[in-house]
Short mmCIF file of C-alpha atoms and ligand atoms in Angstrom, two decimals:
data_model
loop_
_atom_site.label_atom_id
_atom_site.label_comp_id
_atom_site.label_asym_id
_atom_site.label_seq_id
_atom_site.Cartn_x
_atom_site.Cartn_y
_atom_site.Cartn_z
CA MET A 1 26.35 -20.21 -11.09
CA VAL A 2 27.74 -17.37 -13.22
CA SER A 3 25.25 -14.91 -14.70
CA ARG A 4 25.60 -13.68 -18.25
CA VAL A 5 26.08 -9.93 -18.48
CA ILE A 6 25.04 -8.45 -21.79
CA PRO A 7 26.43 -4.95 -22.39
CA VAL A 8 23.78 -2.32 -23.01
CA ASP A 9 23.84 -0.06 -26.07
CA PRO A 10 26.26 2.89 -25.99
CA PHE A 11 24.67 5.74 -24.05
CA ASP A 12 25.07 9.26 -22.72
CA LEU A 13 23.68 9.64 -19.21
CA VAL A 14 23.45 13.20 -17.89
CA ILE A 15 23.00 13.32 -14.11
CA PHE A 16 21.52 16.64 -13.03
CA GLY A 17 22.47 16.88 -9.36
CA GLY A 18 25.64 14.91 -10.15
CA THR A 19 27.33 16.34 -7.04
CA GLY A 20 24.45 15.48 -4.68
CA ASP A 21 24.01 12.82 -2.04
CA LEU A 22 22.05 10.37 -4.19
CA ALA A 23 24.48 10.63 -7.11
CA ARG A 24 27.52 10.09 -4.87
CA ARG A 25 26.06 7.36 -2.65
CA LYS A 26 24.01 5.34 -5.11
CA ILE A 27 24.03 6.30 -8.78
CA LEU A 28 27.75 6.56 -9.54
CA PRO A 29 28.97 3.69 -7.32
CA GLY A 30 26.22 1.59 -8.93
CA LEU A 31 27.36 2.52 -12.41
CA PHE A 32 30.92 1.62 -11.48
CA ARG A 33 29.76 -1.83 -10.37
CA ARG A 34 28.03 -2.26 -13.76
CA PHE A 35 31.27 -1.16 -15.42
CA ILE A 36 33.23 -3.83 -13.53
CA ALA A 37 30.59 -6.39 -14.48
CA GLY A 38 31.21 -5.55 -18.15
CA GLN A 39 27.78 -4.08 -18.76
CA MET A 40 28.84 -0.53 -19.60
CA PRO A 41 30.15 -0.16 -23.14
CA PRO A 42 33.45 1.75 -23.49
CA GLU A 43 31.80 4.47 -25.62
CA ALA A 44 29.28 5.31 -22.87
CA ARG A 45 29.56 8.73 -21.24
CA ILE A 46 28.32 9.84 -17.85
CA ILE A 47 27.99 13.59 -17.55
CA GLY A 48 27.60 15.08 -14.09
CA ALA A 49 25.78 18.43 -14.07
CA ALA A 50 25.26 20.84 -11.16
CA ARG A 51 25.93 24.47 -10.20
CA THR A 52 29.22 23.81 -8.36
CA ASP A 53 32.01 25.25 -10.45
CA MET A 54 34.40 22.44 -11.32
CA ASP A 55 35.99 20.81 -14.36
CA SER A 56 35.78 17.16 -15.41
CA ALA A 57 39.07 16.36 -13.63
CA GLY A 58 37.65 17.75 -10.38
CA TYR A 59 34.48 15.72 -10.86
CA ARG A 60 36.41 12.50 -11.46
CA GLU A 61 38.27 13.14 -8.23
CA MET A 62 35.00 13.71 -6.36
CA ILE A 63 33.48 10.50 -7.75
CA ALA A 64 36.63 8.46 -7.01
CA GLY A 65 36.17 9.54 -3.38
CA ALA A 66 32.48 8.63 -3.45
CA ILE A 67 33.20 5.18 -4.89
CA ASP A 68 35.81 4.63 -2.23
CA GLU A 69 33.36 5.62 0.51
CA PHE A 70 30.10 4.13 -0.75
CA GLY A 71 30.99 1.67 -3.53
CA GLY A 72 31.19 -1.40 -1.32
CA ILE A 73 34.11 -2.75 -3.37
CA ASP A 74 37.25 -3.48 -1.35
CA THR A 75 39.73 -3.63 -4.21
CA PRO A 76 38.43 -2.91 -7.70
CA PRO A 77 40.06 -5.04 -10.43
CA ALA A 78 43.27 -3.39 -11.67
CA GLY A 79 42.73 -0.44 -13.98
CA THR A 80 38.93 -0.48 -13.74
CA LEU A 81 38.54 2.65 -11.63
CA ASP A 82 40.68 4.80 -13.94
CA ALA A 83 38.97 3.41 -17.03
CA PHE A 84 35.54 4.14 -15.51
CA LEU A 85 36.51 7.65 -14.43
CA ALA A 86 37.75 8.36 -17.97
CA GLN A 87 34.12 7.97 -19.12
CA LEU A 88 32.99 10.76 -16.78
CA GLU A 89 32.57 14.41 -17.70
CA TYR A 90 31.17 17.41 -15.89
CA VAL A 91 29.23 20.52 -16.90
CA THR A 92 28.61 23.43 -14.56
CA ILE A 93 24.96 24.22 -15.12
CA ASP A 94 22.06 26.03 -13.50
CA ALA A 95 18.64 24.42 -13.88
CA LYS A 96 17.00 27.79 -13.31
CA GLY A 97 19.33 29.94 -15.40
CA GLU A 98 21.13 29.91 -18.74
CA ALA A 99 24.63 29.01 -17.50
CA GLY A 100 26.02 25.78 -18.90
CA TRP A 101 23.21 24.83 -21.30
CA ALA A 102 25.07 25.71 -24.49
CA GLU A 103 27.99 23.57 -23.33
CA LEU A 104 25.71 20.62 -22.56
CA GLN A 105 23.97 21.00 -25.91
CA GLU A 106 27.34 20.89 -27.66
CA LEU A 107 28.32 17.72 -25.77
CA MET A 108 25.06 15.97 -26.67
CA LYS A 109 24.97 16.99 -30.33
CA GLY A 110 24.25 14.16 -32.77
CA THR A 111 26.02 11.43 -30.87
CA GLY A 112 23.55 8.77 -32.08
CA ARG A 113 23.69 7.12 -28.67
CA VAL A 114 20.89 6.48 -26.20
CA GLU A 115 20.29 9.76 -24.36
CA ALA A 116 19.09 9.71 -20.75
CA TYR A 117 18.73 12.63 -18.33
CA TYR A 118 18.55 11.75 -14.64
CA PHE A 119 16.77 14.44 -12.55
CA SER A 120 18.58 13.81 -9.24
CA VAL A 121 17.62 17.24 -7.91
CA ALA A 122 14.83 18.68 -5.77
CA PRO A 123 11.40 18.14 -7.41
CA SER A 124 10.93 21.91 -7.59
CA LEU A 125 13.53 21.87 -10.40
CA PHE A 126 11.93 19.11 -12.52
CA GLY A 127 9.84 21.56 -14.55
CA ASP A 128 12.80 23.92 -15.17
CA LEU A 129 14.96 21.05 -16.37
CA ALA A 130 12.28 19.65 -18.69
CA GLU A 131 11.62 23.08 -20.16
CA ARG A 132 15.30 23.86 -20.76
CA LEU A 133 16.01 20.45 -22.25
CA GLN A 134 13.34 21.18 -24.82
CA HIS A 135 14.47 24.76 -25.37
CA TRP A 136 18.02 23.60 -26.07
CA GLY A 137 16.88 20.85 -28.44
CA MET A 138 17.67 17.90 -26.18
CA ALA A 139 14.10 16.64 -25.68
CA ASP A 140 13.81 14.69 -28.93
CA VAL A 141 11.51 11.68 -29.01
CA ASP A 142 14.27 9.18 -28.24
CA ALA A 143 15.50 11.00 -25.11
CA ARG A 144 14.56 9.54 -21.71
CA ILE A 145 14.20 11.34 -18.41
CA VAL A 146 14.52 9.69 -15.00
CA VAL A 147 12.56 11.34 -12.22
CA GLU A 148 13.24 10.82 -8.53
CA LYS A 149 10.75 10.66 -5.69
CA PRO A 150 8.89 12.41 -4.17
CA PHE A 151 6.50 12.63 -7.11
CA GLY A 152 4.14 15.26 -5.72
CA ARG A 153 2.87 15.56 -2.15
CA ASP A 154 -0.78 15.00 -3.01
CA LEU A 155 -2.98 14.36 -6.03
CA ALA A 156 -3.07 18.02 -7.12
CA THR A 157 0.74 18.45 -7.10
CA ALA A 158 1.31 15.06 -8.77
CA LYS A 159 -1.15 16.00 -11.52
CA ALA A 160 0.54 19.35 -11.97
CA LEU A 161 3.95 17.69 -12.23
CA ASN A 162 2.68 15.09 -14.70
CA GLY A 163 1.16 17.94 -16.71
CA THR A 164 4.43 19.88 -16.77
CA LEU A 165 6.50 16.89 -17.87
CA ALA A 166 3.87 15.94 -20.47
CA LYS A 167 4.37 19.32 -22.15
CA TYR A 168 7.89 18.29 -23.15
CA PHE A 169 8.04 14.49 -23.02
CA ASN A 170 5.77 11.57 -23.92
CA GLU A 171 4.83 9.09 -21.20
CA ASP A 172 7.08 6.44 -22.77
CA GLN A 173 10.07 8.77 -22.24
CA ILE A 174 9.43 9.32 -18.51
CA TYR A 175 10.96 6.89 -15.98
CA ARG A 176 9.59 7.56 -12.46
CA ILE A 177 11.92 5.70 -10.12
CA ASP A 178 10.79 3.72 -7.10
CA HIS A 179 13.96 1.92 -6.08
CA TYR A 180 11.95 -0.79 -4.28
CA LEU A 181 10.91 -2.04 -7.70
CA GLY A 182 14.55 -2.55 -8.64
CA LYS A 183 15.17 -5.09 -5.89
CA GLU A 184 15.98 -8.64 -6.93
CA THR A 185 13.26 -10.04 -4.67
CA VAL A 186 10.56 -7.86 -6.15
CA GLN A 187 11.21 -9.30 -9.57
CA ASN A 188 11.47 -12.73 -8.06
CA LEU A 189 8.08 -12.22 -6.49
CA MET A 190 6.69 -12.00 -10.01
CA ALA A 191 8.72 -15.04 -11.09
CA VAL A 192 7.45 -17.06 -8.13
CA ARG A 193 3.82 -15.99 -8.66
CA PHE A 194 3.66 -16.31 -12.42
CA GLY A 195 6.35 -18.90 -13.15
CA ASN A 196 4.98 -21.63 -10.87
CA MET A 197 1.68 -23.48 -10.96
CA LEU A 198 2.02 -24.10 -7.22
CA PHE A 199 0.98 -20.75 -5.82
CA GLU A 200 -1.47 -19.16 -8.23
CA PRO A 201 -4.48 -21.43 -7.45
CA LEU A 202 -4.10 -20.56 -3.75
CA TRP A 203 -3.51 -16.84 -4.30
CA ASN A 204 -6.94 -15.52 -3.34
CA ALA A 205 -9.38 -14.84 -0.50
CA GLN A 206 -10.42 -18.48 -0.30
CA TYR A 207 -6.99 -19.65 0.85
CA VAL A 208 -5.18 -16.53 2.05
CA ASP A 209 -6.09 -15.37 5.56
CA HIS A 210 -4.35 -12.03 5.28
CA ILE A 211 -1.29 -10.29 3.87
CA GLN A 212 1.05 -8.08 5.85
CA ILE A 213 3.75 -5.76 4.58
CA THR A 214 6.33 -4.29 6.95
CA VAL A 215 9.09 -1.86 6.04
CA ALA A 216 10.99 -1.13 9.25
CA GLU A 217 14.01 1.14 9.57
CA THR A 218 16.33 1.49 12.57
CA VAL A 219 17.46 4.98 11.64
CA GLY A 220 15.65 8.14 12.70
CA VAL A 221 15.07 11.18 10.52
CA GLY A 222 18.71 12.24 10.97
CA GLY A 223 19.60 15.42 9.08
CA ARG A 224 16.43 15.21 6.94
CA GLY A 225 14.17 16.37 9.79
CA GLU A 226 12.90 19.54 8.14
CA TYR A 227 12.04 17.75 4.88
CA TYR A 228 10.58 14.69 6.62
CA ASP A 229 8.33 16.67 8.95
CA LYS A 230 6.49 18.07 5.92
CA SER A 231 5.99 14.57 4.60
CA GLY A 232 5.70 11.76 7.18
CA ALA A 233 5.57 7.98 6.82
CA MET A 234 2.35 7.94 4.80
CA ARG A 235 3.68 10.20 2.05
CA ASP A 236 7.32 9.13 2.25
CA MET A 237 6.80 5.35 2.30
CA VAL A 238 3.21 4.08 2.05
CA GLN A 239 2.03 6.07 -0.98
CA ASN A 240 4.93 4.80 -3.07
CA HIS A 241 7.02 1.87 -1.79
CA LEU A 242 4.41 -0.08 0.20
CA MET A 243 1.75 0.61 -2.41
CA GLN A 244 3.99 -0.78 -5.14
CA LEU A 245 4.66 -3.94 -3.13
CA LEU A 246 0.95 -4.36 -2.45
CA CYS A 247 0.22 -4.05 -6.17
CA LEU A 248 2.71 -6.74 -7.14
CA ILE A 249 1.35 -9.13 -4.52
CA ALA A 250 -2.30 -8.50 -5.35
CA MET A 251 -2.42 -7.90 -9.12
CA GLU A 252 -3.93 -10.27 -11.65
CA PRO A 253 -1.49 -12.09 -13.96
CA PRO A 254 -0.65 -9.69 -16.79
CA ALA A 255 -1.01 -11.13 -20.27
CA ARG A 256 2.67 -10.45 -20.98
CA PHE A 257 5.66 -9.28 -18.99
CA ASP A 258 5.69 -5.94 -20.75
CA PRO A 259 5.54 -2.46 -19.25
CA ASP A 260 1.96 -1.51 -19.99
CA ALA A 261 0.48 -4.96 -19.36
CA VAL A 262 2.11 -5.03 -15.88
CA ARG A 263 1.27 -1.44 -15.05
CA ASP A 264 -2.35 -1.80 -16.21
CA GLU A 265 -2.80 -4.63 -13.67
CA LYS A 266 -1.15 -2.64 -10.87
CA LEU A 267 -3.40 0.31 -11.59
CA LYS A 268 -6.51 -1.89 -11.28
CA VAL A 269 -5.38 -2.91 -7.78
CA ILE A 270 -4.92 0.69 -6.62
CA ARG A 271 -8.31 1.65 -8.01
CA ALA A 272 -9.95 -1.26 -6.18
CA LEU A 273 -8.50 -0.31 -2.78
CA ASP A 274 -11.12 0.54 -0.17
CA PRO A 275 -10.93 3.82 1.72
CA VAL A 276 -9.29 3.27 5.10
CA LEU A 277 -11.52 3.66 8.16
CA PRO A 278 -10.22 6.03 10.88
CA HIS A 279 -9.99 3.23 13.48
CA HIS A 280 -7.85 1.20 11.06
CA ILE A 281 -5.02 3.77 11.04
CA MET A 282 -2.45 3.96 13.86
CA ARG A 283 0.22 6.64 13.76
CA GLY A 284 3.22 7.21 16.01
CA GLN A 285 6.32 9.25 16.74
CA TYR A 286 9.46 7.70 18.24
CA GLU A 287 10.70 8.64 21.69
CA ALA A 288 14.25 9.54 22.70
CA GLU A 289 16.58 6.67 23.56
CA ALA A 290 19.81 6.54 25.52
CA GLY A 291 22.37 4.64 23.45
CA GLN A 292 26.05 3.79 23.73
CA GLU A 293 27.04 6.80 21.65
CA GLY A 294 24.80 9.21 23.55
CA THR A 295 21.10 9.91 23.52
CA HIS A 296 19.15 9.63 20.29
CA PRO A 297 16.68 12.51 20.18
CA SER A 298 12.96 11.94 20.00
CA TYR A 299 11.18 12.55 16.70
CA ARG A 300 9.93 15.95 17.83
CA GLU A 301 13.42 16.96 18.99
CA ALA A 302 14.95 15.74 15.72
CA VAL A 303 12.58 17.84 13.60
CA GLY A 304 12.79 20.81 15.98
CA ASP A 305 9.03 21.10 16.54
CA PRO A 306 7.70 20.12 19.99
CA ARG A 307 4.14 20.12 18.61
CA SER A 308 4.75 18.27 15.34
CA LYS A 309 1.80 16.09 14.27
CA THR A 310 3.74 14.25 11.56
CA GLU A 311 4.03 10.47 11.91
CA SER A 312 7.33 8.58 11.86
CA PHE A 313 5.34 5.32 12.09
CA ILE A 314 2.08 4.19 10.57
CA ALA A 315 0.12 0.95 10.58
CA LEU A 316 -3.10 0.51 8.68
CA LYS A 317 -5.55 -2.07 7.45
CA THR A 318 -7.11 -1.96 4.02
CA GLN A 319 -9.06 -4.23 1.68
CA ILE A 320 -9.19 -4.71 -2.06
CA SER A 321 -12.71 -4.82 -3.43
CA ASN A 322 -12.44 -7.31 -6.25
CA TRP A 323 -13.29 -10.98 -6.82
CA ARG A 324 -9.85 -12.27 -5.90
CA TRP A 325 -9.37 -10.44 -2.62
CA SER A 326 -12.75 -9.49 -1.21
CA GLY A 327 -12.63 -10.27 2.54
CA THR A 328 -8.83 -10.61 2.80
CA PRO A 329 -7.31 -7.81 4.88
CA PHE A 330 -4.02 -6.22 3.91
CA TYR A 331 -2.07 -4.81 6.86
CA LEU A 332 0.68 -2.30 6.10
CA ARG A 333 3.18 -0.87 8.53
CA THR A 334 6.32 1.21 8.28
CA GLY A 335 8.36 3.29 10.66
CA LYS A 336 11.65 4.74 11.74
CA ARG A 337 13.76 3.77 14.75
CA MET A 338 12.17 0.34 14.94
CA ALA A 339 13.69 -2.86 16.33
CA ALA A 340 15.48 -3.97 13.14
CA ARG A 341 15.98 -2.91 9.55
CA SER A 342 13.69 -5.26 7.79
CA SER A 343 11.34 -5.21 4.79
CA GLU A 344 9.09 -8.19 4.41
CA ILE A 345 5.84 -9.16 2.73
CA SER A 346 4.07 -12.12 4.32
CA VAL A 347 1.25 -14.03 2.71
CA VAL A 348 -0.42 -15.85 5.61
CA PHE A 349 -2.53 -18.78 4.43
CA LYS A 350 -5.60 -20.08 6.25
CA GLU A 351 -5.46 -23.04 8.59
CA THR A 352 -6.47 -26.42 7.24
CA PRO A 353 -10.27 -26.75 7.52
CA HIS A 354 -10.00 -29.65 9.96
CA SER A 355 -7.10 -31.10 11.93
CA ILE A 356 -6.98 -34.88 11.75
CA PHE A 357 -4.23 -34.97 14.39
CA GLY A 358 -6.30 -33.81 17.34
CA PRO A 359 -5.99 -30.76 19.60
CA ASP A 360 -2.60 -31.72 21.10
CA ALA A 361 -0.77 -31.76 17.76
CA GLY A 362 -1.13 -27.99 17.29
CA GLN A 363 -2.23 -26.27 14.13
CA HIS A 364 -0.12 -24.07 11.92
CA ARG A 365 -0.57 -21.71 9.06
CA ASN A 366 1.66 -21.71 6.01
CA VAL A 367 3.35 -18.36 5.57
CA LEU A 368 5.13 -17.30 2.41
CA SER A 369 7.57 -14.55 3.38
CA ILE A 370 9.22 -12.40 0.79
CA ARG A 371 12.19 -10.58 2.35
CA LEU A 372 13.49 -7.50 0.61
CA GLN A 373 16.12 -6.65 3.18
CA PRO A 374 18.31 -7.81 4.71
CA ASN A 375 19.19 -11.16 3.10
CA GLU A 376 16.83 -10.94 0.16
CA GLY A 377 14.96 -14.18 -0.26
CA ILE A 378 11.72 -16.08 -0.05
CA THR A 379 10.76 -18.52 2.71
CA LEU A 380 7.79 -20.85 2.80
CA GLY A 381 6.80 -22.14 6.24
CA VAL A 382 5.69 -25.76 5.92
CA THR A 383 4.14 -27.88 8.67
CA ILE A 384 5.77 -31.24 9.37
CA LYS A 385 5.85 -33.76 12.19
CA GLU A 386 8.26 -32.99 14.99
CA PRO A 387 11.02 -35.60 14.57
CA GLY A 388 11.34 -38.25 17.26
CA PRO A 389 9.15 -40.70 19.10
CA GLY A 390 7.21 -38.00 21.01
CA GLY A 391 3.96 -38.62 19.16
CA MET A 392 2.26 -36.71 16.37
CA ARG A 393 3.17 -33.14 17.15
CA LEU A 394 3.34 -30.58 14.36
CA ILE A 395 6.04 -27.97 13.85
CA ASP A 396 6.84 -25.36 11.23
CA VAL A 397 10.00 -25.62 9.16
CA PRO A 398 11.12 -23.07 6.59
CA LEU A 399 11.74 -23.92 2.96
CA ASP A 400 14.34 -21.27 2.35
CA MET A 401 15.17 -19.67 -0.98
CA THR A 402 17.84 -17.22 0.12
CA PHE A 403 19.14 -15.79 -3.10
CA ALA A 404 22.66 -15.23 -1.82
CA GLU A 405 23.06 -19.01 -1.64
CA ALA A 406 21.28 -19.83 -4.87
CA LEU A 407 22.81 -17.17 -7.08
CA ASP A 408 26.26 -15.87 -7.81
CA ASP A 409 27.68 -12.86 -6.01
CA ASP A 410 27.15 -10.47 -8.86
CA ALA A 411 23.40 -11.02 -9.05
CA GLU A 412 23.08 -10.60 -5.31
CA HIS A 413 24.95 -7.35 -5.13
CA VAL A 414 23.24 -5.61 -8.00
CA ASP A 415 21.82 -2.64 -6.23
CA ALA A 416 18.33 -1.53 -7.15
CA TYR A 417 19.59 1.72 -8.65
CA GLU A 418 22.06 0.14 -11.06
CA ARG A 419 19.47 -2.37 -12.23
CA LEU A 420 16.95 0.40 -12.87
CA ILE A 421 19.46 2.64 -14.67
CA MET A 422 20.35 -0.25 -16.98
CA ASP A 423 16.59 -0.66 -17.65
CA VAL A 424 16.40 3.02 -18.61
CA ILE A 425 19.19 2.51 -21.13
CA ARG A 426 17.45 -0.61 -22.46
CA GLY A 427 14.21 1.38 -22.74
CA ASN A 428 12.28 -0.99 -20.45
CA GLN A 429 9.68 0.80 -18.29
CA THR A 430 8.24 -2.28 -16.56
CA LEU A 431 9.79 -1.42 -13.18
CA PHE A 432 8.93 2.27 -13.32
CA MET A 433 5.70 3.94 -12.23
CA ARG A 434 3.36 5.28 -14.86
CA GLY A 435 1.77 8.71 -14.37
CA ASP A 436 -1.76 7.35 -13.87
CA GLU A 437 -0.49 4.85 -11.27
CA VAL A 438 1.09 7.64 -9.22
CA GLU A 439 -2.07 9.72 -9.43
CA ALA A 440 -4.28 6.78 -8.42
CA ALA A 441 -2.04 6.14 -5.40
CA TRP A 442 -2.42 9.78 -4.33
CA ALA A 443 -6.18 9.64 -4.90
CA TRP A 444 -6.30 6.80 -2.31
CA THR A 445 -3.82 8.50 0.06
CA ASP A 446 -5.22 12.05 0.10
CA PRO A 447 -8.54 11.34 1.92
CA ILE A 448 -6.69 9.31 4.57
CA ILE A 449 -4.38 12.24 5.35
CA HIS A 450 -7.18 14.83 5.11
CA GLY A 451 -9.21 12.65 7.51
CA TRP A 452 -6.66 12.63 10.32
CA GLU A 453 -5.90 16.33 9.76
CA ALA A 454 -9.60 17.20 10.02
CA ARG A 455 -9.93 15.11 13.20
CA GLY A 456 -6.87 16.89 14.64
CA GLU A 457 -5.24 13.56 15.52
CA VAL A 458 -1.83 13.54 17.14
CA PRO A 459 0.48 10.54 16.62
CA LYS A 460 1.08 8.38 19.72
CA PRO A 461 4.59 7.99 21.14
CA TYR A 462 6.44 4.68 20.71
CA ASP A 463 9.73 3.47 22.13
CA SER A 464 12.76 3.67 19.88
CA GLY A 465 13.91 0.15 19.09
CA SER A 466 10.38 -1.22 19.44
CA ASN A 467 7.92 -2.53 16.88
CA GLY A 468 5.83 0.63 16.81
CA THR A 469 2.85 1.91 18.76
CA THR A 470 0.91 -0.27 21.18
CA ASP A 471 -2.33 0.32 19.29
CA SER A 472 -0.76 -1.00 16.07
CA HIS A 473 -0.62 -4.40 17.81
CA GLU A 474 -4.22 -3.90 18.92
CA LEU A 475 -5.18 -3.41 15.27
CA MET A 476 -4.09 -7.01 14.63
CA ARG A 477 -5.16 -8.52 17.93
CA ARG A 478 -8.77 -7.46 17.64
CA ASP A 479 -8.87 -9.39 14.33
CA GLY A 480 -7.32 -12.44 16.05
CA ARG A 481 -4.02 -11.96 14.23
CA GLU A 482 -0.56 -10.67 15.00
CA TRP A 483 2.28 -8.90 13.27
CA ARG A 484 5.23 -11.02 12.34
CA LYS A 485 8.29 -10.26 14.41
CA VAL A 486 10.53 -7.52 13.02
CA SER A 487 13.90 -9.23 13.04
CA LEU A 488 17.14 -9.49 11.11
P1 NAP B 1 21.18 16.86 -2.57
O1 NAP B 1 22.28 16.11 -1.90
O2 NAP B 1 20.64 18.11 -1.93
O3 NAP B 1 21.67 17.21 -4.05
C1 NAP B 1 21.01 18.13 -4.87
C2 NAP B 1 21.78 18.28 -6.15
O4 NAP B 1 21.12 19.24 -6.96
C3 NAP B 1 23.19 18.76 -5.94
O5 NAP B 1 24.03 18.11 -6.86
C4 NAP B 1 23.09 20.25 -6.29
O6 NAP B 1 24.35 20.66 -6.72
C5 NAP B 1 22.07 20.19 -7.42
N1 NAP B 1 21.37 21.46 -7.64
C6 NAP B 1 20.69 22.21 -6.73
N2 NAP B 1 20.18 23.30 -7.33
C7 NAP B 1 20.53 23.24 -8.63
C8 NAP B 1 20.28 24.06 -9.76
N3 NAP B 1 19.58 25.22 -9.67
N4 NAP B 1 20.77 23.69 -10.94
C9 NAP B 1 21.49 22.55 -11.07
N5 NAP B 1 21.75 21.72 -10.05
C10 NAP B 1 21.27 22.06 -8.84
O7 NAP B 1 19.91 15.93 -2.82
P2 NAP B 1 19.89 14.34 -3.00
O8 NAP B 1 19.77 13.73 -1.66
O9 NAP B 1 21.00 13.92 -3.89
O10 NAP B 1 18.47 14.14 -3.71
C11 NAP B 1 18.26 14.40 -5.08
C12 NAP B 1 16.84 13.95 -5.45
O11 NAP B 1 16.73 12.55 -5.20
C13 NAP B 1 15.74 14.62 -4.62
O12 NAP B 1 14.59 14.73 -5.41
C14 NAP B 1 15.48 13.60 -3.50
O13 NAP B 1 14.18 13.70 -2.99
C15 NAP B 1 15.66 12.31 -4.28
N6 NAP B 1 16.02 11.16 -3.45
C16 NAP B 1 17.19 11.13 -2.75
C17 NAP B 1 17.52 10.01 -1.99
C18 NAP B 1 18.82 9.94 -1.23
O14 NAP B 1 19.09 8.87 -0.68
N7 NAP B 1 19.62 10.98 -1.17
C19 NAP B 1 16.66 8.91 -1.96
C20 NAP B 1 15.47 8.96 -2.70
C21 NAP B 1 15.17 10.09 -3.45
P3 NAP B 1 24.86 22.19 -6.70
O15 NAP B 1 24.57 22.74 -5.33
O16 NAP B 1 26.29 22.05 -7.03
O17 NAP B 1 24.07 22.87 -7.77
#
């Protein structure tokens, strides 16, 4: 099956932080893949902007290296790399000073194209950039800004940041990125829920036993220790990525698939979330592990603080107080240095009310699993009779919708970032977080964090390569449930 690629309108995309890690690993390789796919019009310009003194030729060389290293394309079609690089320019600029702004203004003057400014810099520079864009006449009503995470570290800082951006840009110009929302499966989750009659009647507390969301990473904090230790799993993952997934699973059907209709429904979910009770939160820090390439340090060693109280793992149970979900627990868990890199949402249905096959046949629950990585896809566990003459014994078989098999290569390999950047150019905010959504998520998160700080709780150790702390399994077991295995 070959997907149709419709080129977007001609655009100018300025990437502040164009020399940084995110730009080199994700944004520019992603744009190159869109170029190869024929989605980037030849008039489009990508303008890298950072303090490093360099000309456009030097920047093209840097990005050619980045595409080679991170692009995931063995041999680009002949001529495509040079043609793409020819659309790149570079401006040496200081977000906090005056250097480079006149040059950027000159480049952006009256082009008549879509104008987008990607803030791929530390959040402390967002306000400076917004202010200077306005000062230099680049914040007109058609301009769009793309803002990276983290969006604040609590409700107060998120409000302050929203307030600063609102001084210069309208809400419909601000694209707050959560790259989880750009994943193929996340959009497919909405297609499966709202495009089929099959699931919606069962999508409620009457038929769903519980929902679990796991985002497991195998990597540790690596070189980001200092940053991560000020944040932790709750701020870094739960407040944004897991919360967004929970919203899409739990929200009511929006009236239309348009940005505000979808985001209004997500906001209602966040506002209906119950506070989390202290004994429903389990936090952990990974231990050191001897590996083939030497010993991986423990969390505390990696962040350089033997008394750190920041969690690299968290599991919690929450509820949504509304008609659809009252009584259905939602279990969330995420952590570093876990057994496998795996992100999965599982909707676990209730058992049938009565088994007609007797106690020996076994009883199973249907589970709809939505896998975000690896191997994006959706699996529905269905109970059937075990084949053969051995009597009426029941087994589970998966109905598998692995997208790699069902779709063409291009659709599968569209990375979340390139999809989201194309949405910015199209002016579609559906997959971006609105300011009030972000604030509501912090309003739920803040008391949880303040609670464990006030109680002086210290995260429990867990083995690297495991599925998290022992008490996170207890959290499930005491409800008569268990976590699904973290596996590839
Ligand atoms: P990074 O590697 O440290 O890059 C920072 C960029 O900002 C560099 O290009 C730097 O270039 C530029 N910069 C710093 N000060 C500047 C100034 N005063 N004026 C203009 N440019 C300046 O950071 P990153 O990892 O790319 O992250 C960028 C943003 O994305 C951060 O908000 C981060 O939280 C977020 N993010 C990153 C990732 C990721 O995978 N890396 C994932 C999610 C979110 P010069 O030194 O040349 O100025």
